[in-house]
Amino acid sequence: MANKRQKTCLVTGCSSGGVSAAIAEAFANHGYHVFATARTPSKIPQTLHTSPNVTVLTLDVTSTESIAAAVKSVQEKTGGMLDVLINNAGHSLNTPALDASIEETKKLFNANFFGVLETIQAFQHMLIRAKGCIVNNSSVGGYQPFPFITLYQASKAALTIAGEGWRLELAPLGVRVITLVTGGVATKFLNNIQPVQLPKDSYYTSIKDVIDDHPDHVPFGMKPEIFASDVLRRVEKGSTGKAWVGGAIPMIRMALWFFPQWALDRVSLMSKPPFTQRIADEHAKRMVADSTKAI
């Protein structure tokens, strides 16, 4: 009898402190051979480097050359089949939309959206041969905006709707697509948000402290290990479509379903210290100053 083929899984963005590393470990412990990837492999946890079920690879999802190199490595290791592709690499952008650098915004979408698409395209033949599964990590932020991270949320909203469309397109080819609508997970994500850089003439200079005000932990954050187990369970049982996973998800879904828009806006504004009046007051001062100069 021929030996049973070991299932394979590639996970992007496996730096320490994130959900990807926990997902990679969960799949490796379940018997998969996991390709744990990151732009900087030295940032991948040592437990993954030393696991017999893990191959560590360099993968920058914003680089066509890096993606091609990863495809070649996986092809050589697996013989041309990939059972699971988990797209989690990405980053955030903390800024008012009026002051956002278009270049930085494009980098954001390249990492969070176009990089996912290009990675899927690059591994398509391996996934189709294996009748595999694609898992895209999106966010509840794609459903309700929060001030000053709306560009990040827009990238996740794009991934959610695209993922649902890709699910329909790939189903006839035997490939499942799961879109994780992720709630709170206790990772280092908030610690990686960089302080906002505002131009001197920004309408928001008076509230820079508010924009940079972040909790030191994710409220209602689910442990990454529990999150990873949930993802593994959904892949193994054959799930497809949107999967709401993470801390406070029942409460979030109920609010999105039942709350009127004004109430949702109130919740969004409560995510920061009061700032709307400060913006209005600063704008009024500028209007007075400008009118005085014109006299």
C-alpha positions as CSV (number, residue, x, y, z in Angstrom):
1,M,0.0,0.0,0.0
2,A,1.3,3.4,-0.9
3,N,2.1,5.8,1.9
4,K,-0.6,8.4,2.6
5,R,0.5,11.8,1.4
6,Q,1.2,14.3,4.2
7,K,-1.0,17.3,3.9
8,T,0.7,20.7,3.4
9,C,-0.1,24.2,4.6
10,L,1.5,27.6,3.8
11,V,1.0,30.4,6.3
12,T,2.1,34.0,5.5
13,G,3.2,36.6,8.1
14,C,4.5,34.2,10.8
15,S,6.5,36.6,12.9
16,S,6.4,36.1,16.7
17,G,3.4,37.5,18.6
18,G,0.9,37.2,15.8
19,V,-1.9,34.7,15.0
20,S,0.0,33.3,12.0
21,A,2.7,31.7,14.2
22,A,0.0,30.1,16.3
23,I,-1.8,28.9,13.2
24,A,1.4,27.4,11.8
25,E,2.0,25.6,15.1
26,A,-1.5,24.2,15.3
27,F,-1.4,22.8,11.8
28,A,2.1,21.3,12.3
29,N,0.9,19.6,15.6
30,H,-2.0,18.2,13.7
31,G,0.3,16.5,11.2
32,Y,0.5,18.9,8.4
33,H,3.8,19.9,6.8
34,V,3.7,23.7,7.3
35,F,5.6,26.3,5.3
36,A,5.9,29.1,7.9
37,T,6.8,32.3,6.0
38,A,7.7,35.9,6.8
39,R,9.6,38.8,5.2
40,T,12.2,38.3,7.9
41,P,12.5,34.6,8.8
42,S,14.6,35.4,11.9
43,K,11.4,36.9,13.4
44,I,9.6,33.5,13.2
45,P,9.5,31.7,16.6
46,Q,12.2,29.3,17.3
47,T,9.7,26.5,18.0
48,L,8.7,26.7,14.3
49,H,12.4,26.7,13.2
50,T,13.0,23.5,15.1
51,S,9.8,21.6,14.3
52,P,10.2,18.6,12.1
53,N,6.9,19.4,10.5
54,V,7.9,23.0,9.5
55,T,9.9,24.5,6.7
56,V,10.7,28.2,7.2
57,L,10.7,30.3,4.1
58,T,11.2,33.9,3.2
59,L,8.1,35.4,1.7
60,D,7.3,39.1,1.1
61,V,3.8,39.1,-0.4
62,T,4.4,42.5,-1.9
63,S,7.3,41.2,-4.0
64,T,6.6,39.2,-7.2
65,E,10.2,37.8,-7.0
66,S,9.8,36.7,-3.4
67,I,6.4,35.0,-4.2
68,A,7.9,33.1,-7.2
69,A,10.8,31.9,-5.0
70,A,8.4,30.6,-2.4
71,V,6.4,28.8,-5.1
72,K,9.5,27.1,-6.4
73,S,10.5,25.9,-2.9
74,V,7.0,24.6,-2.1
75,Q,6.8,22.9,-5.6
76,E,10.1,21.1,-4.9
77,K,9.1,20.0,-1.4
78,T,5.6,18.8,-2.2
79,G,5.7,17.7,-5.8
80,G,3.2,20.3,-6.8
81,M,0.4,20.2,-4.3
82,L,-0.7,22.6,-1.6
83,D,-3.6,21.7,0.6
84,V,-4.1,24.9,2.6
85,L,-3.0,28.5,1.9
86,I,-3.5,30.9,4.8
87,N,-3.1,34.6,4.0
88,N,-2.4,36.6,7.1
89,A,0.5,38.9,6.3
90,G,-0.3,42.6,6.4
91,H,-0.1,45.7,8.4
92,S,-2.1,48.7,9.6
93,L,-2.1,52.5,8.9
94,N,-3.0,55.0,11.6
95,T,-3.9,58.4,10.1
96,P,-6.8,60.7,9.2
97,A,-7.8,60.1,5.5
98,L,-7.2,63.8,4.7
99,D,-3.6,63.5,5.7
100,A,-2.8,60.0,4.4
101,S,0.2,59.5,2.2
102,I,-1.1,58.0,-1.0
103,E,2.2,56.1,-1.3
104,E,1.8,54.6,2.2
105,T,-1.9,53.8,1.4
106,K,-0.9,52.0,-1.8
107,K,1.7,50.0,0.3
108,L,-1.1,49.1,2.7
109,F,-3.3,47.8,0.0
110,N,-0.4,46.0,-1.7
111,A,0.2,44.1,1.6
112,N,-3.4,43.6,2.7
113,F,-5.2,43.0,-0.6
114,F,-3.1,42.8,-3.8
115,G,-0.4,40.7,-2.1
116,V,-3.1,38.2,-1.1
117,L,-4.4,38.1,-4.7
118,E,-1.0,37.6,-6.2
119,T,-0.1,34.9,-3.7
120,I,-3.3,33.0,-4.6
121,Q,-2.6,33.4,-8.3
122,A,0.9,32.1,-7.8
123,F,-0.2,28.9,-5.9
124,Q,-3.4,28.3,-7.9
125,H,-2.2,25.2,-9.7
126,M,-0.9,23.5,-6.5
127,L,-4.2,24.3,-4.7
128,I,-6.4,23.0,-7.6
129,R,-4.4,19.8,-7.8
130,A,-4.9,19.2,-4.1
131,K,-8.5,20.4,-4.1
132,G,-7.3,22.6,-1.4
133,C,-8.5,25.5,0.8
134,I,-7.6,29.2,0.9
135,V,-8.0,31.0,4.2
136,N,-8.0,34.8,4.1
137,N,-7.7,36.7,7.4
138,S,-10.0,39.8,7.2
139,S,-11.5,41.8,10.0
140,V,-14.7,42.9,11.7
141,G,-13.3,46.4,10.9
142,G,-14.4,45.8,7.4
143,Y,-18.0,46.2,8.6
144,Q,-18.0,49.2,10.9
145,P,-15.5,52.1,10.5
146,F,-13.4,53.5,13.4
147,P,-11.8,56.9,13.1
148,F,-8.3,57.2,11.8
149,I,-7.8,53.5,10.8
150,T,-10.4,53.6,8.0
151,L,-7.8,53.0,5.3
152,Y,-6.8,49.7,7.0
153,Q,-10.4,48.8,7.4
154,A,-11.1,49.6,3.7
155,S,-8.3,47.1,2.7
156,K,-10.0,44.5,4.9
157,A,-13.5,45.3,3.5
158,A,-12.1,44.8,0.0
159,L,-10.6,41.4,1.1
160,T,-13.9,40.3,2.6
161,I,-16.0,41.0,-0.5
162,A,-13.3,39.7,-2.9
163,G,-12.9,36.5,-0.8
164,E,-16.6,35.8,-1.1
165,G,-16.4,36.3,-4.8
166,W,-13.3,34.1,-5.1
167,R,-15.2,31.4,-3.2
168,L,-17.8,31.3,-6.0
169,E,-15.2,31.4,-8.8
170,L,-13.0,28.6,-7.3
171,A,-15.7,26.2,-6.1
172,P,-16.0,24.6,-9.6
173,L,-12.3,23.9,-9.5
174,G,-12.6,22.1,-6.1
175,V,-11.0,24.8,-4.0
176,R,-12.7,26.2,-0.9
177,V,-12.3,29.8,0.3
178,I,-12.8,30.8,3.9
179,T,-12.8,34.4,4.9
180,L,-12.1,35.0,8.5
181,V,-14.0,37.9,9.9
182,T,-11.7,38.4,12.8
183,G,-12.6,40.0,16.1
184,G,-10.4,40.6,19.0
185,V,-7.2,38.5,19.3
186,A,-4.6,39.0,22.0
187,T,-1.6,39.7,19.7
188,K,1.1,42.4,19.4
189,F,-0.9,44.1,16.6
190,L,-1.6,47.3,18.6
191,N,2.0,47.6,19.6
192,N,3.1,47.7,16.0
193,I,1.0,50.8,15.1
194,Q,3.3,53.7,14.4
195,P,2.6,57.2,15.7
196,V,0.8,59.4,13.2
197,Q,2.8,61.9,11.2
198,L,0.7,65.0,10.6
199,P,1.5,68.0,8.3
200,K,1.6,71.3,10.1
201,D,-1.6,72.5,8.4
202,S,-3.6,69.4,9.2
203,Y,-7.1,69.9,10.6
204,Y,-6.2,67.3,13.2
205,T,-3.0,68.6,14.8
206,S,-5.0,69.5,17.9
207,I,-5.9,65.9,18.5
208,K,-2.7,64.1,17.6
209,D,-2.7,62.7,21.1
210,V,-6.1,61.2,20.5
211,I,-5.1,59.6,17.2
212,D,-2.1,58.1,18.9
213,D,-4.1,56.9,21.9
214,H,-4.3,53.1,21.7
215,P,-5.1,50.5,24.4
216,D,-2.0,48.4,25.4
217,H,-4.0,45.3,24.7
218,V,-6.8,44.1,22.4
219,P,-10.1,44.4,24.3
220,F,-11.8,41.0,24.7
221,G,-8.9,39.4,22.9
222,M,-9.0,35.7,22.3
223,K,-5.8,33.8,22.9
224,P,-4.0,33.2,19.6
225,E,-3.8,29.4,20.4
226,I,-7.6,29.3,20.7
227,F,-8.0,31.3,17.5
228,A,-5.6,29.0,15.7
229,S,-7.5,25.9,16.9
230,D,-10.7,27.3,15.5
231,V,-9.2,28.0,12.1
232,L,-7.8,24.4,12.0
233,R,-11.2,23.0,13.0
234,R,-12.9,24.9,10.2
235,V,-10.4,23.8,7.6
236,E,-10.6,20.2,8.7
237,K,-14.4,20.0,8.7
238,G,-14.7,21.4,5.2
239,S,-16.1,24.9,6.0
240,T,-16.4,27.6,3.3
241,G,-17.5,31.2,3.2
242,K,-17.3,33.8,6.0
243,A,-16.2,32.6,9.5
244,W,-16.7,35.0,12.4
245,V,-13.8,34.2,14.8
246,G,-12.3,36.0,17.7
247,G,-13.2,37.8,21.0
248,A,-16.5,39.5,21.4
249,I,-17.8,38.2,18.1
250,P,-21.4,37.4,19.3
251,M,-21.7,41.0,20.7
252,I,-20.3,42.5,17.6
253,R,-22.6,40.6,15.3
254,M,-25.6,41.5,17.4
255,A,-24.7,45.2,17.3
256,L,-24.2,45.2,13.5
257,W,-27.5,43.5,13.1
258,F,-29.7,45.4,15.5
259,F,-28.2,48.8,16.2
260,P,-29.2,51.8,14.1
261,Q,-26.4,53.7,12.4
262,W,-26.4,56.5,15.0
263,A,-25.7,53.9,17.7
264,L,-23.0,52.3,15.8
265,D,-21.4,55.7,15.2
266,R,-21.5,56.3,18.9
267,V,-19.7,53.0,19.5
268,S,-17.1,53.9,17.0
269,L,-16.5,57.4,18.5
270,M,-16.2,55.8,22.0
271,S,-13.2,53.9,20.8
272,K,-11.2,57.2,21.3
273,P,-11.3,60.0,23.9
274,P,-13.7,62.8,22.9
275,F,-12.3,64.7,20.0
276,T,-15.0,66.0,17.7
277,Q,-15.5,69.3,19.6
278,R,-11.8,69.8,19.7
279,I,-11.6,69.6,15.9
280,A,-14.5,72.0,15.5
281,D,-13.0,74.5,17.9
282,E,-9.6,74.4,16.2
283,H,-11.3,74.9,12.8
284,A,-13.3,77.8,14.1
285,K,-10.0,79.5,15.4
286,R,-8.5,79.0,11.9
287,M,-11.5,80.6,10.3
288,V,-11.2,83.6,12.5
289,A,-7.5,83.9,11.9
290,D,-8.0,83.6,8.1
291,S,-10.7,86.2,8.1
292,T,-8.5,88.6,10.2
293,K,-5.6,88.2,7.7
294,A,-8.0,89.0,4.8
295,I,-9.0,92.3,6.3
